[in-house]
Short mmCIF file of C-alpha atoms in Angstrom, two decimals:
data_model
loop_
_atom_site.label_atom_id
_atom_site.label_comp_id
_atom_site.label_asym_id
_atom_site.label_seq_id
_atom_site.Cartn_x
_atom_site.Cartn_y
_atom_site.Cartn_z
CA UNK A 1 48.15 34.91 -8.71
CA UNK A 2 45.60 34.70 -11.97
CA UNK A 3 47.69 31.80 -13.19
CA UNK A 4 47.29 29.74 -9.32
CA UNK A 5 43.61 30.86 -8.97
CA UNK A 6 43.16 29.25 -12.78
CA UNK A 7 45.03 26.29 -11.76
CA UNK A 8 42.80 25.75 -8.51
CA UNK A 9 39.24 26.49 -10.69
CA UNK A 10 40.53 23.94 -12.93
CA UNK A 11 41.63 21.27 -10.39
CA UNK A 12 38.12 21.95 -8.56
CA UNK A 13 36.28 21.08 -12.03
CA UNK A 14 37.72 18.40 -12.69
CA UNK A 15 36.90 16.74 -8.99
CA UNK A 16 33.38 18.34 -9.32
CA UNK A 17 33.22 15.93 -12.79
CA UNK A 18 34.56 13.15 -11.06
CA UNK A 19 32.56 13.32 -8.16
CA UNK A 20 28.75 13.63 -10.64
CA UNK A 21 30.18 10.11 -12.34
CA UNK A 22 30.95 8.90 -8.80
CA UNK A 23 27.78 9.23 -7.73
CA UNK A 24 25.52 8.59 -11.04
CA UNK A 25 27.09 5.63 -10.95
CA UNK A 26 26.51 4.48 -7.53
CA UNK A 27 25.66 0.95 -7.03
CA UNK A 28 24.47 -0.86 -9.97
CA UNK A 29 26.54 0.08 -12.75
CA UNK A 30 24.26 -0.16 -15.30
CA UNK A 31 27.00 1.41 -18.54
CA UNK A 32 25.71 4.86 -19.99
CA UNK A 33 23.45 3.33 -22.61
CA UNK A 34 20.21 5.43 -23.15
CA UNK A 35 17.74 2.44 -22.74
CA UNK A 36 19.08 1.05 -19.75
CA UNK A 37 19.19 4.40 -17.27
CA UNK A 38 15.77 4.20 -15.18
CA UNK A 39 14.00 7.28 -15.19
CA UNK A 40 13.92 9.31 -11.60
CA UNK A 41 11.41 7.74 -9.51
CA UNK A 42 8.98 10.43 -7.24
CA UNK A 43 10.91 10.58 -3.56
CA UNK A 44 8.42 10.06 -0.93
CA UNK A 45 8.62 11.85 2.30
CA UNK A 46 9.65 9.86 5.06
CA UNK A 47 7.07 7.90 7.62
CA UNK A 48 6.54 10.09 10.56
CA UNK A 49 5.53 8.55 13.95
CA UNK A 50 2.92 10.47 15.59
CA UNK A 51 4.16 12.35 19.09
CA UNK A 52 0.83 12.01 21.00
CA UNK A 53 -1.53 9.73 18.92
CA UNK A 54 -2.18 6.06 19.57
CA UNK A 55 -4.49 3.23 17.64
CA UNK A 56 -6.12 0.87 20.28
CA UNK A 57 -7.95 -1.99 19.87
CA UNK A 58 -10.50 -2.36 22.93
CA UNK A 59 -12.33 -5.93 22.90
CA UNK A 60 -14.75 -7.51 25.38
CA UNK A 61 -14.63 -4.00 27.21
CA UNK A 62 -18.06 -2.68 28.85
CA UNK A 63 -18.27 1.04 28.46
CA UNK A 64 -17.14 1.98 32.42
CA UNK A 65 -13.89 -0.44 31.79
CA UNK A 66 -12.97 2.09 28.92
CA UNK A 67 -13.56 4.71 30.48
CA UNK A 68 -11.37 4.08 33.53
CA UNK A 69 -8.86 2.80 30.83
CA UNK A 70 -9.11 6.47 28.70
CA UNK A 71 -10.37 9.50 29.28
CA UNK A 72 -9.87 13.40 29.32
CA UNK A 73 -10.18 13.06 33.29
CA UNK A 74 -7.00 12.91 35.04
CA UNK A 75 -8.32 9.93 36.89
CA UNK A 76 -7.96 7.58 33.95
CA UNK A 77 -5.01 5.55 33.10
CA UNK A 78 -4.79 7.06 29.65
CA UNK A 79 -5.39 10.76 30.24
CA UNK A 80 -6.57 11.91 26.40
CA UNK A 81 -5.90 15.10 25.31
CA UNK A 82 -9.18 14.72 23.15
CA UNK A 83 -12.11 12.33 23.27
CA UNK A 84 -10.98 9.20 21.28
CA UNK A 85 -11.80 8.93 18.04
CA UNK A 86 -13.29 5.62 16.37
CA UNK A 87 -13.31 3.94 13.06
CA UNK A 88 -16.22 6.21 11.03
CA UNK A 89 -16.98 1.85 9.47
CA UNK A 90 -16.59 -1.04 10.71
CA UNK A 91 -15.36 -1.17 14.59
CA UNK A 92 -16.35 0.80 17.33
CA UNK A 93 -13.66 -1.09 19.75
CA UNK A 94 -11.28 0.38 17.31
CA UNK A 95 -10.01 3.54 18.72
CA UNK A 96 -7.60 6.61 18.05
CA UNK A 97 -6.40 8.33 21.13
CA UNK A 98 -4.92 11.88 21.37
CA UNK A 99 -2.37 11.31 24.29
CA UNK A 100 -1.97 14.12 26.72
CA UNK A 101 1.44 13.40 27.50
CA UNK A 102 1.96 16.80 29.85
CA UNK A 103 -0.09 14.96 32.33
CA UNK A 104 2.01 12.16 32.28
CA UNK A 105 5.88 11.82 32.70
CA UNK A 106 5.96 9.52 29.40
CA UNK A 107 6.17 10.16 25.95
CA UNK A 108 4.27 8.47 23.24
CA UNK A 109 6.40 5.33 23.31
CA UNK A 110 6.39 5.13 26.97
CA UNK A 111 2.49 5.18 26.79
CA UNK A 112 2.44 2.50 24.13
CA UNK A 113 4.26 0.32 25.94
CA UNK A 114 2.67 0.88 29.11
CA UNK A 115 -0.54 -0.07 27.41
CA UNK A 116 0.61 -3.29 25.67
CA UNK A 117 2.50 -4.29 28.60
CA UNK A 118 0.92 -3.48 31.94
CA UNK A 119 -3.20 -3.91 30.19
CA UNK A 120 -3.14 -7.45 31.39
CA UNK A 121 -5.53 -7.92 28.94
CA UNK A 122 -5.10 -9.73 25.21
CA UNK A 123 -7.61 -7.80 24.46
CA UNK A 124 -6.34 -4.21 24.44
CA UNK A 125 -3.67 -3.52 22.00
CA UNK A 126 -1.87 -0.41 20.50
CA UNK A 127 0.10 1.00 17.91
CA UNK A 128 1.78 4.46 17.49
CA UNK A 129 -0.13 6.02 14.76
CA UNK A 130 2.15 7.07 11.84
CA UNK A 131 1.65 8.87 8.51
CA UNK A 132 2.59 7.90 5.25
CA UNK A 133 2.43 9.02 1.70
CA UNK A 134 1.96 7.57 -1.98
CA UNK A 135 3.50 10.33 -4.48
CA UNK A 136 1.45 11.69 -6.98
CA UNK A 137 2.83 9.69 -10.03
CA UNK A 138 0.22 12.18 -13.01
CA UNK A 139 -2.75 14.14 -10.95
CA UNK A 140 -5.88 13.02 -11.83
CA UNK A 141 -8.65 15.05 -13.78
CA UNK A 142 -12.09 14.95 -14.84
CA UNK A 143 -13.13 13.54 -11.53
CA UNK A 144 -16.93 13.16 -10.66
CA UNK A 145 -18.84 13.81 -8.09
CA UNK A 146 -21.92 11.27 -8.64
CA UNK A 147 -22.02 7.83 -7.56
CA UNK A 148 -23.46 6.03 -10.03
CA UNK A 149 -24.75 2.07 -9.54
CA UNK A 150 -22.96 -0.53 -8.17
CA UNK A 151 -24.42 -3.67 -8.54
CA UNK A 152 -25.12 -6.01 -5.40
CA UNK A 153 -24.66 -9.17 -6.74
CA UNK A 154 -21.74 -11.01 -6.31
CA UNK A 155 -22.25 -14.38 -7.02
CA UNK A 156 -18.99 -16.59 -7.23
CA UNK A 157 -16.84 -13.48 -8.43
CA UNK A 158 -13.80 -13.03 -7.52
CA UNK A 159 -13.62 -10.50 -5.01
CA UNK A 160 -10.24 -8.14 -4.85
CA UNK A 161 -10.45 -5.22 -2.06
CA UNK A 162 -7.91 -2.32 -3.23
CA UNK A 163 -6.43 -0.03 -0.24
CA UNK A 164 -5.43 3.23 -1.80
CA UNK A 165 -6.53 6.56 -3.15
CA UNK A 166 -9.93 5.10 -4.10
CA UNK A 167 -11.34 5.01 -7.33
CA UNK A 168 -13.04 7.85 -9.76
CA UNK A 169 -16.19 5.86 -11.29
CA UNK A 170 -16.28 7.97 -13.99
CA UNK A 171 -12.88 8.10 -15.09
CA UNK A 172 -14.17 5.42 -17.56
CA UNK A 173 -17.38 5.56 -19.24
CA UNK A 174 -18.53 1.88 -18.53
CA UNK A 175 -20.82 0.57 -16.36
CA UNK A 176 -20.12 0.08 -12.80
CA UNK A 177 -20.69 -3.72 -12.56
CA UNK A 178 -17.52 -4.32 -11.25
CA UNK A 179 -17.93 -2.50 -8.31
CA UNK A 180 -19.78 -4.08 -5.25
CA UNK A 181 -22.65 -2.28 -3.34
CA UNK A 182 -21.53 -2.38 0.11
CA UNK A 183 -25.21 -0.54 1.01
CA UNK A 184 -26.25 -1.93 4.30
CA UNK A 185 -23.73 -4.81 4.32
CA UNK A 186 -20.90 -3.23 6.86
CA UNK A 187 -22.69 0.30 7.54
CA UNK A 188 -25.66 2.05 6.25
CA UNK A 189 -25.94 4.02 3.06
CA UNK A 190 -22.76 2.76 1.37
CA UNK A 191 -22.68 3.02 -1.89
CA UNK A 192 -19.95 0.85 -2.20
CA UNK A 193 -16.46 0.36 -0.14
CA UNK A 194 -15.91 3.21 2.20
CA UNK A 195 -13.73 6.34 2.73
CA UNK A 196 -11.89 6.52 5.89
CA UNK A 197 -10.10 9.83 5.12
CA UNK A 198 -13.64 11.95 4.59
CA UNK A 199 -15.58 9.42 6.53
CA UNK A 200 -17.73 8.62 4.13
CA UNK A 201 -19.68 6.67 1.71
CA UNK A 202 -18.57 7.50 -1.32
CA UNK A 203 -14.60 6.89 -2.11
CA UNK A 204 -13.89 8.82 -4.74
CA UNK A 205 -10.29 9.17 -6.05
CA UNK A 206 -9.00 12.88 -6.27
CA UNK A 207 -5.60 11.57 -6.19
CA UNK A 208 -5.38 9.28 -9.36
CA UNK A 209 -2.91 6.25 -7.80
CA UNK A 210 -6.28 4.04 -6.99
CA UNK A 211 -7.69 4.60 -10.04
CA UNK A 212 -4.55 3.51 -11.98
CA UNK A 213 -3.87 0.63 -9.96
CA UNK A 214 -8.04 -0.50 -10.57
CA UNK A 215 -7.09 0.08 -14.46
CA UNK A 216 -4.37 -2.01 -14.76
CA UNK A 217 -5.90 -4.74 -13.09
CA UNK A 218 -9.38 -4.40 -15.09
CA UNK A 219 -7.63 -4.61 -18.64
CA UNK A 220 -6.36 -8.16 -17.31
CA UNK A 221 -9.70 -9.73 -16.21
CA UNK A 222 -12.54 -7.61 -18.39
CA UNK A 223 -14.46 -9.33 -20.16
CA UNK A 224 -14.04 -13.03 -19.28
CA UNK A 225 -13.76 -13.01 -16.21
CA UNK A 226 -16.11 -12.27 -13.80
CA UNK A 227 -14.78 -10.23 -10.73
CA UNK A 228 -15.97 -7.40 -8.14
CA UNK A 229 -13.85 -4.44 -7.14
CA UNK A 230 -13.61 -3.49 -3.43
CA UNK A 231 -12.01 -0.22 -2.94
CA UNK A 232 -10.95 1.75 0.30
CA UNK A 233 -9.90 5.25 0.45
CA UNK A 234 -6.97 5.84 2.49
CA UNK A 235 -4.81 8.49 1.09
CA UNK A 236 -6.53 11.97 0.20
CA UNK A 237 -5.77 13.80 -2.65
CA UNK A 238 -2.19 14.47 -1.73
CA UNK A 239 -1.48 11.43 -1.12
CA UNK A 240 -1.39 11.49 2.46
CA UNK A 241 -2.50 8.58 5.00
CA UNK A 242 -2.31 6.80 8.26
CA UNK A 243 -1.66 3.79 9.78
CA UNK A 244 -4.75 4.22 11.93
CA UNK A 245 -6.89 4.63 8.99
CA UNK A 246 -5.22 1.74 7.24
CA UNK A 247 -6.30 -0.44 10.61
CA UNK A 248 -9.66 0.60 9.79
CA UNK A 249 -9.54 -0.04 6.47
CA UNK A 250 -7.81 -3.75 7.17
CA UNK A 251 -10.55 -4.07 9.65
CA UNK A 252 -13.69 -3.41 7.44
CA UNK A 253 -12.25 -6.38 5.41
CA UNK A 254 -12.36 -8.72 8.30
CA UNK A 255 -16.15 -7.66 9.09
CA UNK A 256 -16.78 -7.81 5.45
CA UNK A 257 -15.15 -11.89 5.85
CA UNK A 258 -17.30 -12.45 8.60
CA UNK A 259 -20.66 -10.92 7.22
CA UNK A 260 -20.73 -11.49 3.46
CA UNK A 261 -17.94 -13.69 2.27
CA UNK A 262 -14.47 -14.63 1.63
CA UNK A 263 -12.24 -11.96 0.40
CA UNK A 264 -9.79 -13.59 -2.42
CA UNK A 265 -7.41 -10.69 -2.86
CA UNK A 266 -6.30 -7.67 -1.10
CA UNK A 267 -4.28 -5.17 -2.90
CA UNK A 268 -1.80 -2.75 -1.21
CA UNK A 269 0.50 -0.63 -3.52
CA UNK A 270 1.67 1.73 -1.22
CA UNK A 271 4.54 1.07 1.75
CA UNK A 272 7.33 2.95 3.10
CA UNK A 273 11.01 1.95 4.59
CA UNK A 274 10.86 1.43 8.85
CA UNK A 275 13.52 0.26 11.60
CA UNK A 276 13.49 -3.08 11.96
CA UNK A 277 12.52 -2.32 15.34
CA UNK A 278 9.77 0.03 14.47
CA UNK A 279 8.20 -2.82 12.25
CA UNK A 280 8.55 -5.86 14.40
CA UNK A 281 6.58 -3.33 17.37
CA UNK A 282 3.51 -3.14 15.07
CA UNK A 283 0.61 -5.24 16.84
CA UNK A 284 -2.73 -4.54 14.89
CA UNK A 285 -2.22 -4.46 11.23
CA UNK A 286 -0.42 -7.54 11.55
CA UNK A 287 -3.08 -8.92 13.18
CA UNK A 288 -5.73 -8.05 11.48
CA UNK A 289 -3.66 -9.21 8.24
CA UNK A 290 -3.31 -13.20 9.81
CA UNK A 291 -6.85 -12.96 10.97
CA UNK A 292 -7.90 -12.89 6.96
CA UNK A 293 -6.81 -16.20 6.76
CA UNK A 294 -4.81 -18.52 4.28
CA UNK A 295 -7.38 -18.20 1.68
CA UNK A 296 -7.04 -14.55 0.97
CA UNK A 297 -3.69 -13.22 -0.61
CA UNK A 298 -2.49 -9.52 0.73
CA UNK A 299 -0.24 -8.48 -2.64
CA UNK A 300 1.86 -5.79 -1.85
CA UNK A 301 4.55 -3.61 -3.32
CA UNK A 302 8.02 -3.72 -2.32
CA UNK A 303 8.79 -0.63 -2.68
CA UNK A 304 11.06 1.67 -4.93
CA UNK A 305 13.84 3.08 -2.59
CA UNK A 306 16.13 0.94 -4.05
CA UNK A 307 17.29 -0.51 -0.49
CA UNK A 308 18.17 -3.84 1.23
CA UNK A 309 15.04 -4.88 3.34
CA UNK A 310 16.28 -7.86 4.59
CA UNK A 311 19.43 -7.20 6.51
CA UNK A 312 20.81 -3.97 8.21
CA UNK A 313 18.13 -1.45 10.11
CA UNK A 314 15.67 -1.29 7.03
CA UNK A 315 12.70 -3.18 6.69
CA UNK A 316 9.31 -2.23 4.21
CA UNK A 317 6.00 -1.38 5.44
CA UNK A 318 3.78 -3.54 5.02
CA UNK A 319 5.25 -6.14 2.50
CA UNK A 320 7.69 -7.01 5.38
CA UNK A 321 5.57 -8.58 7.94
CA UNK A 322 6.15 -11.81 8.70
CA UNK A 323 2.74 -13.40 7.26
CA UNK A 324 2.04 -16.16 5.09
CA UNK A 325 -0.86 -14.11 3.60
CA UNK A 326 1.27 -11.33 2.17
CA UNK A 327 3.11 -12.21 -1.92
CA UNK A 328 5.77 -8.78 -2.15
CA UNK A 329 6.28 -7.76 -5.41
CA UNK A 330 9.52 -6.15 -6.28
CA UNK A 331 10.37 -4.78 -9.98
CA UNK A 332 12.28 -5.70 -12.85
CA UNK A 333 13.74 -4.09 -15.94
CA UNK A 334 15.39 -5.27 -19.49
CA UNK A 335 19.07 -4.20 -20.17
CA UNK A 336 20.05 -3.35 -23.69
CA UNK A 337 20.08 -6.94 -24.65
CA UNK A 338 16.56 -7.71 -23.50
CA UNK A 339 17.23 -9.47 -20.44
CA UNK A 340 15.96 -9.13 -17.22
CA UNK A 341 17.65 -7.51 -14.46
CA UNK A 342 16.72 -6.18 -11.30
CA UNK A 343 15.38 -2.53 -11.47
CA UNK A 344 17.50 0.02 -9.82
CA UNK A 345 14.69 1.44 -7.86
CA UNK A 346 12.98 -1.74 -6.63
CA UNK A 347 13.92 -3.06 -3.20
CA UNK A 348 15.58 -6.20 -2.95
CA UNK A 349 15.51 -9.01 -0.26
CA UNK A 350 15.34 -12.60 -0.90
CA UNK A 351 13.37 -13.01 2.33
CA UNK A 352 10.92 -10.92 1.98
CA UNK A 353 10.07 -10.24 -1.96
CA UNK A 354 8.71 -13.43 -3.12
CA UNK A 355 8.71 -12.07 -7.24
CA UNK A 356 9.51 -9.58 -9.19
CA UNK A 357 7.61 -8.42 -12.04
CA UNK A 358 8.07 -5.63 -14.71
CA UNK A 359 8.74 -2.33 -12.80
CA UNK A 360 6.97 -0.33 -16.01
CA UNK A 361 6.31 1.48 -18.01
CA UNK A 362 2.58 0.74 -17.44
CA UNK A 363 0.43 2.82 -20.16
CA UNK A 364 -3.53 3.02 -20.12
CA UNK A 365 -6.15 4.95 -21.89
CA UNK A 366 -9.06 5.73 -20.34
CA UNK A 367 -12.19 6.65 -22.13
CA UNK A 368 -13.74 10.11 -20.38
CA UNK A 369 -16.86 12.08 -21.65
CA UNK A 370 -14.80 14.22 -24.23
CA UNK A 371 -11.78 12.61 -25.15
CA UNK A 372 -9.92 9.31 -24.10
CA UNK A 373 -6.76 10.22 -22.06
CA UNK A 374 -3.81 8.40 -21.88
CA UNK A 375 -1.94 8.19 -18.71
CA UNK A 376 1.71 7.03 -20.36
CA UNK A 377 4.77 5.42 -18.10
CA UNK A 378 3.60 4.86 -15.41
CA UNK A 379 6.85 2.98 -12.88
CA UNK A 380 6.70 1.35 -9.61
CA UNK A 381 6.17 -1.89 -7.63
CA UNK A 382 2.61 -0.29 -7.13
CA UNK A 383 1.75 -0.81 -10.82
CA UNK A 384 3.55 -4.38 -10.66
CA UNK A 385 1.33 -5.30 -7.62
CA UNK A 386 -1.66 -4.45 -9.54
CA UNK A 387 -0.29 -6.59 -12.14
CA UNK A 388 0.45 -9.50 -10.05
CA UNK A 389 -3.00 -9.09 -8.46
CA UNK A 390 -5.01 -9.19 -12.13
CA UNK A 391 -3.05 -12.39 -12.98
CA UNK A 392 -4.00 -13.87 -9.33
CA UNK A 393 -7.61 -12.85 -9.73
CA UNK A 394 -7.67 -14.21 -13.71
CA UNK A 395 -6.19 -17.57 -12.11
CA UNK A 396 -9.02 -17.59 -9.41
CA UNK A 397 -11.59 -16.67 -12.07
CA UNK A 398 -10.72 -19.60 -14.44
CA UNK A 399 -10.50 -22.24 -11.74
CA UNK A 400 -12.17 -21.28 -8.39
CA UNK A 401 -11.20 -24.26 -6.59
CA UNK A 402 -7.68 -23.09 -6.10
CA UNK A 403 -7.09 -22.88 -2.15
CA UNK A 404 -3.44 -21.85 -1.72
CA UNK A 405 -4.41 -18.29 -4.85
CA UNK A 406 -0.21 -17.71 -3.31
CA UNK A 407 1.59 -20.55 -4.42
CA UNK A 408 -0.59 -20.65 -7.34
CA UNK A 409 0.95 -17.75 -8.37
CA UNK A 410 4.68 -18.75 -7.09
CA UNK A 411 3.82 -21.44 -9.62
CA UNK A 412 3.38 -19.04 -12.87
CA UNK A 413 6.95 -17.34 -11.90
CA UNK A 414 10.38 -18.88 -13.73
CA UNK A 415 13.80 -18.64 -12.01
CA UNK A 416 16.21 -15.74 -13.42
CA UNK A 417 19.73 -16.17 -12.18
CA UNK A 418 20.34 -12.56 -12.70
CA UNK A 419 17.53 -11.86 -10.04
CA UNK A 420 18.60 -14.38 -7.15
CA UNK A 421 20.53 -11.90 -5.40
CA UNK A 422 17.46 -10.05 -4.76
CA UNK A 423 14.50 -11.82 -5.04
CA UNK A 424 13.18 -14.90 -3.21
CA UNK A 425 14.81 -17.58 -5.58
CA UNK A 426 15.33 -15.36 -8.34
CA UNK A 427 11.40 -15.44 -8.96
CA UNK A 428 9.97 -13.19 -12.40
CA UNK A 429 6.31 -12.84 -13.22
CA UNK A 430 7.29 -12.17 -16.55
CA UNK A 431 5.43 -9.91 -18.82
CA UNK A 432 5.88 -9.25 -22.58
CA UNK A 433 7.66 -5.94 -22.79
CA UNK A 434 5.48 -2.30 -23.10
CA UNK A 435 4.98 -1.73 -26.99
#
């Protein structure tokens, strides 16, 4: 009996073995070489629809024609659970609604696409409001609780609006030129950009991603070129967000179009994976996106799940839209000879990811009251957007009649064979590697 039960521990070890190589080796076999295994990348939750909340866009509506639309009476179309919330800047016609779906026989979907379909109007519009994350890569510290001064001048600067965690002014102890003082320009008493998770004026990153991402893209342009810093909170300090906020945030940047001036760049490193189906229902971002127009580039990360986002089910959020305004960056690596290959944890679609630049490691130093602090390897298509978006706003900066800022930067990439299985002709941004 000792010697069978021996026998069977011995057989199960051996399968247990086999089945570890099986799956470390899943995929792209990559050989067991030290410098070419990718460190673990943070999993991100999942996107989570909403089961009773709604983002509506309400235009060329008198006050009595929303009302009979939504309302917490029964009477109403839309019977609200709550009184519907609006963007806290930017867009009162932009509105979140709290379904009350017990007084209906419909779920959330049902109302959605009751609204979109039976409004008769072009001008109301909604979305199922969903909630997504950006991991927390190194926490931030040292963050301050003072604004400092902006500076309202913007002059022919290249303007680049970042979408993310915000930004801690005094993570750095320089001046705050680079900022713009949004005071009066979209709402009152904003000191510059806005926070749509506190609703307020003051955007401070308790998170760390923003900040990072603002970094990376300062060491490119400072000094030479001159260039103004948008940013919009969206994720708290957990990293968690919302689609609704990000319409808000989206939509502030058309107001801020129509109001003060052209926005060149718009970065977004953050996304998550959707059904193809639950991507191609999306109505306002999209929207709001195209309504930017050609001369403003959306650069966005293509995220780091390592998946197909071209065929199948899976499609990324939002570097999958269909838009001509949107550049996707995906990530590359170097193998042990120094060539570039696709990163293991970068997407990959040939439709949709128009380059690929160096996945990481991104290091920065950051000089604080005390001590600088160095935030080391930092890895992701977010830090390669925020790459690709310095080089686009350097580009802009040196020669600001360039129209199509996109294929401008299409232009800088060089074709590498070993990528043109998974990025839009085999396009690399390339970078010289991290010292």
């Amino acid at each position: 009996m000792k010697i069978k039960i021996s026998l069977l521990l011995f057989l199960c070890t051996i399968l247990f073995v086999a089945c570890s190589k099986f799956s470390h080796h899943h995929g792209h076999d990559y050989g067991d070489d030290d410098e070419n295994q990718n460190p673990p990348v943070t999993q991100k939750p999942p996107i989570k629809f909403s089961k009773n909340q709604m983002i509506v866009r309400l235009e060329g509506m008198t006050p009595d024609q929303k009302n009979e639309l939504r309302g917490t009476d029964p009477g109403s179309d839309f019977v609200l659970a709550a009184p519907p919330e609006t963007c806290s800047c930017g867009d009162s016609n932009i509105e979140l609604w709290t379904i009350d779906t017990t007084a209906t026989d419909s779920d959330i979907e049902g109302a959605r696409d009751r609204l979109n379909r039976n409004s008769g109007r072009e001008r109301v519009k909604g979305d199922i409001d969903f909630e997504i994350t950006i991991p927390i890569d190194k926490q931030i510290t040292d963050v301050g609780d003072d604004n400092g001064s902006a500076t309202p001048s913007i002059d022919d600067d290249v303007i680049i609006a970042i979408i993310d965690t915000g930004i801690d002014y005094y993570y750095d102890q320089v001046d705050y030129e680079y900022l713009i003082d949004t005071d009066g320009l979209i709402c009152d008493e904003s000191y510059t950009g806005w926070d749509f998770v506190d609703n307020s004026d003051n955007p401070i990153d308790k998170h760390g991603h923003g900040t990072y991402v603002t970094k990376i893209i300062r060491n490119i342009l400072e000094p030479t070129i001159g260039f103004k810093i948008l940013p919009l909170k969206v994720f708290d300090s957990s990293g968690k967000g919302s689609y609704s906020n990000l319409v808000c945030a989206m939509n502030y940047l058309n107001k801020f179009e129509e109001k003060v001036r052209n926005i060149d760049i718009v970065n977004a490193s953050f996304g998550g994976t959707l059904q193809t189906e639950e991507l191609n229902e999306l109505i306002l971002l999209p929207e709001l996106i195209e309504k930017l127009g050609d001369d403003t580039v959306v650069i966005a990360s293509a995220g780091n799940e390592g998946a197909e986002v071209d065929s199948g089910d899976i499609r990324h959020f939002p570097s999958g839209f269909e838009s001509n305004n949107i550049l996707a960056v995906g990530g590359y690596d170097l193998d042990s000879s120094g060539a570039i290959q696709i990163h293991s944890s970068s997407n990959r679609g040939t439709g949709s990811i128009d380059l690929a630049t160096l996945y990481g490691p991104y290091n920065l130093e950051f000089n604080t009251v005390s001590t600088p602090i160095a935030i080391d390897n930092l890895q992701g298509t977010s830090y390669g957007a925020a790459y690709v978006s310095g080089i686009a706003a350097k580009e802009k900066g040196n020669n600001n009649g360039i129209i199509d800022l996109k294929g401008h930067v299409l232009n800088l990439t060089v074709p590498i064979s070993s990528l043109n299985s998974y990025i839009a002709e085999g396009r690399a941004l390339e970078q010289p590697p991290t010292p």
